[in-house]
Short mmCIF file of C-alpha atoms in Angstrom, two decimals:
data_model
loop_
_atom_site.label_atom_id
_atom_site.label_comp_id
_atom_site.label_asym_id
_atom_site.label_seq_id
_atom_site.Cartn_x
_atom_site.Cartn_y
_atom_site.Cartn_z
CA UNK Q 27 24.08 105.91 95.40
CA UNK Q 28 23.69 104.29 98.95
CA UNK Q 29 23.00 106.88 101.81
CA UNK Q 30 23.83 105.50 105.38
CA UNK Q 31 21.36 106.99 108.26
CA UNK Q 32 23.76 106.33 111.43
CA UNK Q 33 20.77 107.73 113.35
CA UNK Q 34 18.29 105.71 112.07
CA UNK Q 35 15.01 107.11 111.93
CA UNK Q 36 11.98 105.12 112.77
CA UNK Q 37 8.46 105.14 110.63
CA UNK Q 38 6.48 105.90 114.07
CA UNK Q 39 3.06 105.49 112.45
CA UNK Q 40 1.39 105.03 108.86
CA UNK Q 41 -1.97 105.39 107.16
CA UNK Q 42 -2.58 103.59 104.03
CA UNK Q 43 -6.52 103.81 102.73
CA UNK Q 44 -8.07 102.25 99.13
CA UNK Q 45 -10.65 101.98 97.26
CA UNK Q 46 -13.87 100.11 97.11
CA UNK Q 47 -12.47 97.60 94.54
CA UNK Q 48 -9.47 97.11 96.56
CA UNK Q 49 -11.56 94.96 98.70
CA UNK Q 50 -10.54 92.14 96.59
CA UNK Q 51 -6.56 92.75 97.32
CA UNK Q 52 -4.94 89.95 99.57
CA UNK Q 53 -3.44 92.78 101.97
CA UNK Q 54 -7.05 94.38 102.43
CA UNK Q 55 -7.66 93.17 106.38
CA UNK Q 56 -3.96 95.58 106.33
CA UNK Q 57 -5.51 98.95 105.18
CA UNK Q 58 -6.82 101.28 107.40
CA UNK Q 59 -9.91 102.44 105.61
CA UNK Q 60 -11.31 101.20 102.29
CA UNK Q 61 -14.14 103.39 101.15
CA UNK Q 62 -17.04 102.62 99.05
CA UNK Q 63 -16.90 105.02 96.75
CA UNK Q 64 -13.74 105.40 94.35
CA UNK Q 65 -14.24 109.06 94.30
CA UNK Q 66 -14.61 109.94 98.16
CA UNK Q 67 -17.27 111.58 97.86
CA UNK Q 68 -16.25 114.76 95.61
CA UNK Q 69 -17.21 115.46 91.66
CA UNK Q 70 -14.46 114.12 90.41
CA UNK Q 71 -11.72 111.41 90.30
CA UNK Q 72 -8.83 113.88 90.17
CA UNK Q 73 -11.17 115.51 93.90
CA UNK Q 74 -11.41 112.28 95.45
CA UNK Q 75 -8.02 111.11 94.54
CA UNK Q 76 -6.72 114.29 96.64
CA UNK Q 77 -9.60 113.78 99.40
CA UNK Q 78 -7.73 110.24 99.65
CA UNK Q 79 -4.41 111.76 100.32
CA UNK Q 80 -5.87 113.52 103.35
CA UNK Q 81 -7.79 110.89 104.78
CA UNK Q 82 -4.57 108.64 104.47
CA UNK Q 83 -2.42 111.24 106.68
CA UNK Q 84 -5.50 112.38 108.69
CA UNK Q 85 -5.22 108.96 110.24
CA UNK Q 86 -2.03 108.67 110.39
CA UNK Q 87 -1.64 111.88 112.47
CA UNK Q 88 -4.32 110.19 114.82
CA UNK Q 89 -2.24 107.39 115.48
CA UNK Q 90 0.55 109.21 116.47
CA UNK Q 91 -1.60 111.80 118.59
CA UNK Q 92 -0.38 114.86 116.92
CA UNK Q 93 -2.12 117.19 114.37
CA UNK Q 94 -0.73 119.08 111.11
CA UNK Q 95 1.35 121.83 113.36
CA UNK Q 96 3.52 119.22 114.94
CA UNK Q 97 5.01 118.27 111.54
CA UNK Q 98 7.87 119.58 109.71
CA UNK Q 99 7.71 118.45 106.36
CA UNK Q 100 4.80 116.79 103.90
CA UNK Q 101 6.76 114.77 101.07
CA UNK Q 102 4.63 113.48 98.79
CA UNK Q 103 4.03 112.91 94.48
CA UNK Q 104 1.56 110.99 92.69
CA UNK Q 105 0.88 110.24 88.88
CA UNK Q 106 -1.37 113.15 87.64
CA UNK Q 107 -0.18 115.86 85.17
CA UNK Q 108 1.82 118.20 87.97
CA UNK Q 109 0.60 115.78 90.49
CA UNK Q 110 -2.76 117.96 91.79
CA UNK Q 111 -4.12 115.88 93.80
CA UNK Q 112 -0.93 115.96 96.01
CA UNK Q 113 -0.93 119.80 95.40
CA UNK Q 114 -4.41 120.29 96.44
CA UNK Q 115 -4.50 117.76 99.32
CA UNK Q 116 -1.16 120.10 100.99
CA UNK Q 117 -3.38 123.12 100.37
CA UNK Q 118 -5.51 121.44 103.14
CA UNK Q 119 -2.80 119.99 105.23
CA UNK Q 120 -1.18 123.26 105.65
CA UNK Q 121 2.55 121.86 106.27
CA UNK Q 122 5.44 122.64 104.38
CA UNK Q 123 5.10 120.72 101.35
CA UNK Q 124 8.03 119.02 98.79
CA UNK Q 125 6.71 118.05 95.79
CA UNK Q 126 7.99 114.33 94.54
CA UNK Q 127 7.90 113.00 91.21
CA UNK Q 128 9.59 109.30 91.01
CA UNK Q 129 6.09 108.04 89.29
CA UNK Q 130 5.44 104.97 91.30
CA UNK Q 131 9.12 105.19 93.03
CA UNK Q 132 7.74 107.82 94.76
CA UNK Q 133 6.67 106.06 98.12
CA UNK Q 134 10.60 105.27 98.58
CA UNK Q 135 12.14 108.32 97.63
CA UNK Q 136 10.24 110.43 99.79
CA UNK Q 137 10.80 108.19 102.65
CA UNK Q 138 14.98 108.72 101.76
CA UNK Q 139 14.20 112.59 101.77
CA UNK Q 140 12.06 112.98 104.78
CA UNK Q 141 15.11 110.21 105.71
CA UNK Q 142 18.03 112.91 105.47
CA UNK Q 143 16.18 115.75 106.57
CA UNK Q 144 15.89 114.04 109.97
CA UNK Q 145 19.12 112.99 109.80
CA UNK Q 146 20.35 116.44 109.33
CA UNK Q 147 18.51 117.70 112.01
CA UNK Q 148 15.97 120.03 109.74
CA UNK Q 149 12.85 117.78 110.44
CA UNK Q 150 11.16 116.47 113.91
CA UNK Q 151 8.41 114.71 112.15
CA UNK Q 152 7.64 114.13 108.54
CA UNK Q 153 5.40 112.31 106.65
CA UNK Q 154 6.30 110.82 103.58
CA UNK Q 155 4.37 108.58 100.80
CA UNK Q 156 2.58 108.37 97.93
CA UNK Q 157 -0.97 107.68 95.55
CA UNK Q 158 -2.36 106.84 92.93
CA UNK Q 159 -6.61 106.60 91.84
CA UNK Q 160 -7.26 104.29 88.80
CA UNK Q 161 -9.70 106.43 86.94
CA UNK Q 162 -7.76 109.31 86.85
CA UNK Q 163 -4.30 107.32 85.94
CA UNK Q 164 -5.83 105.32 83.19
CA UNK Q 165 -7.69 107.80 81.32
CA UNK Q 166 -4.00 110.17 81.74
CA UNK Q 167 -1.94 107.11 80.12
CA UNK Q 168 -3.94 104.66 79.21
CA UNK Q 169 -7.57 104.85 78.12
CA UNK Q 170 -10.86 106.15 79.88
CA UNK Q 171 -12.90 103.58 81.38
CA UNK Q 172 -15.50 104.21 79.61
CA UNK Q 173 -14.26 103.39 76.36
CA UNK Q 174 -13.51 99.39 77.19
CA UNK Q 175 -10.44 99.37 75.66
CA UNK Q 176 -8.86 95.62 75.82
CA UNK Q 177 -5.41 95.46 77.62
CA UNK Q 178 -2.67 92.34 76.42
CA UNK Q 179 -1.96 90.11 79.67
CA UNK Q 180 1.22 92.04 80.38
CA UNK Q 181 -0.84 94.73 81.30
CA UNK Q 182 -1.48 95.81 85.25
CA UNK Q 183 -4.61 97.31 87.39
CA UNK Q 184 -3.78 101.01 88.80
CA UNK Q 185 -4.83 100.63 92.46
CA UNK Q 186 -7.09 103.42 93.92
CA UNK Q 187 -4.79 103.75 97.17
CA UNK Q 188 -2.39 105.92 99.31
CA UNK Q 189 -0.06 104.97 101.77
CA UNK Q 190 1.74 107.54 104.03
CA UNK Q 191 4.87 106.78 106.77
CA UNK Q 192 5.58 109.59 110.04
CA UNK Q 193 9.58 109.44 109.82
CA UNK Q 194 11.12 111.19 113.36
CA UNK Q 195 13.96 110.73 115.23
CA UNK Q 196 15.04 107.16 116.46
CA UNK Q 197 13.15 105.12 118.22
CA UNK Q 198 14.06 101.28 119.53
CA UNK Q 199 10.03 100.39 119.54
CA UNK Q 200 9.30 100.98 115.47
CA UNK Q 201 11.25 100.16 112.28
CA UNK Q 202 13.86 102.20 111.59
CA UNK Q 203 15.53 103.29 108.65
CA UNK Q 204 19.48 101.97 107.97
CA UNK Q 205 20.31 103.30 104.83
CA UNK Q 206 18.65 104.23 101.42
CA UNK Q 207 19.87 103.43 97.79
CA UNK Q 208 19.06 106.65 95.40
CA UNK Q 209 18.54 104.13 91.82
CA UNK Q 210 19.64 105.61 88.50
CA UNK Q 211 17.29 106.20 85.49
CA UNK Q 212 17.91 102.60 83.22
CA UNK Q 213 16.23 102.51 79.58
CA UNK Q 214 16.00 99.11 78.33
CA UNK Q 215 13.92 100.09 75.43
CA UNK Q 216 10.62 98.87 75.73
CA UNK Q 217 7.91 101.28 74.71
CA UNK Q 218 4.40 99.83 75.68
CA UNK Q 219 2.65 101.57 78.42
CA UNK Q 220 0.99 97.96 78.84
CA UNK Q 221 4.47 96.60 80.03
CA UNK Q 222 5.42 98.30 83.07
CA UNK Q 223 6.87 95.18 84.82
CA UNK Q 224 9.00 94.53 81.71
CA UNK Q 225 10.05 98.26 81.59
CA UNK Q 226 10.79 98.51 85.55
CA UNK Q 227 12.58 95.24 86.25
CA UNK Q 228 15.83 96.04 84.61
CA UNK Q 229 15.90 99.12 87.17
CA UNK Q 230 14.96 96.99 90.48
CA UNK Q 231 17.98 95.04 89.61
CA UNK Q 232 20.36 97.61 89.58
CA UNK Q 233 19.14 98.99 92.52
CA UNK Q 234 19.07 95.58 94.62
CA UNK Q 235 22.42 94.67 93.26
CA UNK Q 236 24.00 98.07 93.53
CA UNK Q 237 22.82 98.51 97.19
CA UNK Q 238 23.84 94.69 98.26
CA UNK Q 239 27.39 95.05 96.78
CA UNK Q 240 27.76 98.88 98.29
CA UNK Q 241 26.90 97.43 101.63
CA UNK Q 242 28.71 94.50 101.25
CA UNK Q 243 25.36 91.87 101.81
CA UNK Q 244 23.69 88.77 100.49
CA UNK Q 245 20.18 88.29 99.79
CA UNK Q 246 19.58 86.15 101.87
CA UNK Q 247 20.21 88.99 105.25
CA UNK Q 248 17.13 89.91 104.40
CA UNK Q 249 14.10 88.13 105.60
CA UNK Q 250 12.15 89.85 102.66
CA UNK Q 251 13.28 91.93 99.42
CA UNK Q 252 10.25 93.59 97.89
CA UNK Q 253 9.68 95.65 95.36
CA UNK Q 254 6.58 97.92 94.50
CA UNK Q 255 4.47 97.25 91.02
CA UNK Q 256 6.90 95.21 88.68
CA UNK Q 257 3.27 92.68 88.59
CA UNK Q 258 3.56 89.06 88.13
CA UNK Q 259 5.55 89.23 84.62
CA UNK Q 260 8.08 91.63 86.02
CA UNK Q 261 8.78 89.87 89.42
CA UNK Q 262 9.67 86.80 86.73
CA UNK Q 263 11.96 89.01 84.65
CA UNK Q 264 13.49 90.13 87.75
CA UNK Q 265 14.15 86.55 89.20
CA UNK Q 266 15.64 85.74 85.96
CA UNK Q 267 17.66 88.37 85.69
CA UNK Q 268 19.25 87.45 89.65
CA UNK Q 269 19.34 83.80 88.56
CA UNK Q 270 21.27 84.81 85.43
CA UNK Q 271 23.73 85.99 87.92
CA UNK Q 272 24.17 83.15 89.91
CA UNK Q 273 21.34 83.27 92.56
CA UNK Q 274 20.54 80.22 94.26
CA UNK Q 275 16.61 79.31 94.49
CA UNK Q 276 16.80 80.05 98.60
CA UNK Q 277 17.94 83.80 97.34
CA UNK Q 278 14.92 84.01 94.89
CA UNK Q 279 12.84 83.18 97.30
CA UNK Q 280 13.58 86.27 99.56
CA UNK Q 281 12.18 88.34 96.44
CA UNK Q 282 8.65 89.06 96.29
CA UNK Q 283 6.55 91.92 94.75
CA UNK Q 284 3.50 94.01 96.26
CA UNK Q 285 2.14 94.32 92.66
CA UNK Q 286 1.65 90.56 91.63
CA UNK Q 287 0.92 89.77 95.21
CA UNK Q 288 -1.94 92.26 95.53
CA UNK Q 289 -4.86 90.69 93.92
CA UNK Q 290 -3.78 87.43 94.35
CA UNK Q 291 -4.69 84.97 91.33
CA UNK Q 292 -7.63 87.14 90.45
CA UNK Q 293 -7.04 86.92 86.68
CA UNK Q 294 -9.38 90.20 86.23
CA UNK Q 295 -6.38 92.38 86.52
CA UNK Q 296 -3.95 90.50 84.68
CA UNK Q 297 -0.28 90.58 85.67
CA UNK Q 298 -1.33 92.47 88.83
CA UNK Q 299 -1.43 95.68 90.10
CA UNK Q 300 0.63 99.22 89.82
CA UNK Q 301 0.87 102.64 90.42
CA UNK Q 302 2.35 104.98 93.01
CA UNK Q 303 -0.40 103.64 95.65
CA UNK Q 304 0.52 100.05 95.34
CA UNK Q 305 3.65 100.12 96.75
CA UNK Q 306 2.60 102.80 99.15
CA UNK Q 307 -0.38 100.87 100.84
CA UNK Q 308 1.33 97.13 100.82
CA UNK Q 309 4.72 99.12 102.41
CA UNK Q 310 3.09 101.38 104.90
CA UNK Q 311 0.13 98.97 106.17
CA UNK Q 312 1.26 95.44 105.83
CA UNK Q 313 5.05 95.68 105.94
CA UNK Q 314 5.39 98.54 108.75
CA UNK Q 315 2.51 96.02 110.91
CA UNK Q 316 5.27 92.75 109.97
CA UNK Q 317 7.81 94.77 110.86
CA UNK Q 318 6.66 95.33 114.60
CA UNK Q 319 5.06 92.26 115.51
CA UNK Q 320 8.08 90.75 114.72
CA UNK Q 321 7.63 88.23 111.58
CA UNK Q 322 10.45 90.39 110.20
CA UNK Q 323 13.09 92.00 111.58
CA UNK Q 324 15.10 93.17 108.21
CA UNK Q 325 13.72 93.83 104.47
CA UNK Q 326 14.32 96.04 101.94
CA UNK Q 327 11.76 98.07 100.16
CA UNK Q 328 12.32 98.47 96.66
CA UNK Q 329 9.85 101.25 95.15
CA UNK Q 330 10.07 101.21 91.07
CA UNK Q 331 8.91 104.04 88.87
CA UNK Q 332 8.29 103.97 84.80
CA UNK Q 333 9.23 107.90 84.05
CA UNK Q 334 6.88 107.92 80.55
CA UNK Q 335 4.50 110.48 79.99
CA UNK Q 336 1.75 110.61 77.08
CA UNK Q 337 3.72 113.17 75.35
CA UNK Q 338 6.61 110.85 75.46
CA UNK Q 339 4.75 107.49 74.35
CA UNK Q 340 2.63 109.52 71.56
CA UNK Q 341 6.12 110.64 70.46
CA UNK Q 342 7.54 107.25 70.25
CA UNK Q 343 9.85 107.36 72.64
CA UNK Q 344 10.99 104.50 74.55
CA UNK Q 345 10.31 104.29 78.43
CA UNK Q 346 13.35 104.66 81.21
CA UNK Q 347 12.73 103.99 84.84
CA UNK Q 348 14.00 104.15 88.72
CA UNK Q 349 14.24 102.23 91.57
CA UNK Q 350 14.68 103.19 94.75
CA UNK Q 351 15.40 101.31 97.87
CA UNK Q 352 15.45 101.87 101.66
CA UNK Q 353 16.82 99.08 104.29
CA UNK Q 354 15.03 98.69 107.50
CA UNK Q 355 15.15 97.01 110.68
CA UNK Q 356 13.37 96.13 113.83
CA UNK Q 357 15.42 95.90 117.15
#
């Protein structure tokens, strides 16, 4: 479902922050803060991962020179068991809080809320975004770290991050928002929580092809088409999938991914990165900062989302997923 935003609100300001071992990620110099300890300070993962949440729209709220009672709205999810750490970190921020769950879709479909309720005329300011902390995420689907578990090469690295966006009311000097694509759920059957790309690229598709054809566009308007954490094997899948469909190699190049592009070639984490925070940090740090400096002047952000839980995976079940997409320009 494509959603048109004749207004067209602008991201006026971000915060994205990470963790200490996110130092190693290729859009590092883009973060705001990167802080040496993965648990900011508190006694727990689950503590820190909400303490990260804060800091991430605590600077963001600097930027834009306005504090917690100037905003209308905080949309937010992230991958915990009701998503605490979100929970907890709008305890602090004391603004009028939507909980999101998309799983790592969640940076983009909070950005379509906060989106409409601008458009509509409910919401002055909003921020909107999403997180994820590895410890916490891979003990909840995965293993704990302490155990060592080995992972197959499909699998990807959880990124300790958050990345937040401040969506108002048009403005010619920052990106602004066009339109939104709501995906669908797509089940494709795969059902190992060590192949996320695999699982999630079906979904991208649908959503890139079902938001090109509903606005009646190419690739190739787009100076960049990225999606969140499909990771190197996904991005593949994806590419083959367009190429299947008659994409020329100049239209494959326009698709990239934040997740196999955010440790580089480090072959420590595999087929790259994931989680809610990956996409999150890449599109509200690096992208927003492209975006008004000019490099690009229209991409669409393409947040995907495996919706698996343990429950579901210890009951065999197989894994669906989202995408969702937002369109943005710079005048």
């Amino acid at each position: 479902m494509v959603i048109l935003f004749p207004s067209k609100p602008s991201i006026l300001a971000c915060g994205a922050v990470a963790g200490p071992v996110e130092r190693k990620s290729v859009f590092y110099s883009f973060f705001d803060s990167v802080i040496e300890d993965e648990r900011w300070g508190q006694k727990t993962n689950e503590q820190g991962h909400s303490q990260m949440i804060q800091e991430a729209c605590d600077i963001l709220m600097k930027k834009a020179e306005i504090n917690n009672l100037d905003v209308d709205f905080f949309l937010s999810g992230d991958l915990v068991n009701q998503m605490t750490p979100t929970n907890f970190a709008a305890r602090e921020l004391a603004i009028s809080f939507i909980g999101l769950f998309s799983a790592c879709a969640t940076s983009i479909s909070s950005v379509i809320i906060a989106s409409l309720l601008t458009e509509l005329g409910a919401s002055e300011l909003a921020i909107a975004g999403a997180s994820s902390q590895h410890n916490a995420i891979e003990r909840q689907f995965r293993y704990p770290i302490d155990y060592g578990a080995q992972k197959p090469a499909t699998s990807q690295w959880t990124v300790t991050a958050a990345g937040y966006a401040l969506v108002g009311k048009h403005n010619p000097e920052y990106p602004s928002i066009i339109a939104g694509t709501v995906g669908k759920v797509v089940d494709y059957g795969e059902v190992s929580p060590f192949h996320m790309g695999g699982a999630m690229a079906p979904a991208a598709y649908d959503t890139i092809t079902s938001h090109l054809k509903k606005r009646h566009q190419k690739i190739t308007d787009y100076d960049l088409i990225m999606t969140g954490d499909l990771g190197k094997i996904g991005l593949k899948i994806l590419k083959a999938m367009f190429a299947q469909s008659g994409a020329k190699q100049e239209e494959l190049d326009v698709l990239r991914d934040a997740g196999a592009e955010f440790y580089g070639d480090d072959k420590a984490f595999q087929a790259g990165a994931s989680g809610a925070g990956c996409s999150a940090s890449v599109f509200f740090s690096y992208i927003e900062q492209q975006l008004k400096i000019g490099r690009y002047k229209k991409v669409l952000l393409v947040a995907t989302g495996a919706l698996l839980s343990p429950m579901s995976f210890q009951q065999g079940e197989t894994i669906p997923c989202t995408a969702h997409a937002i369109e943005i320009t710079m005048e």
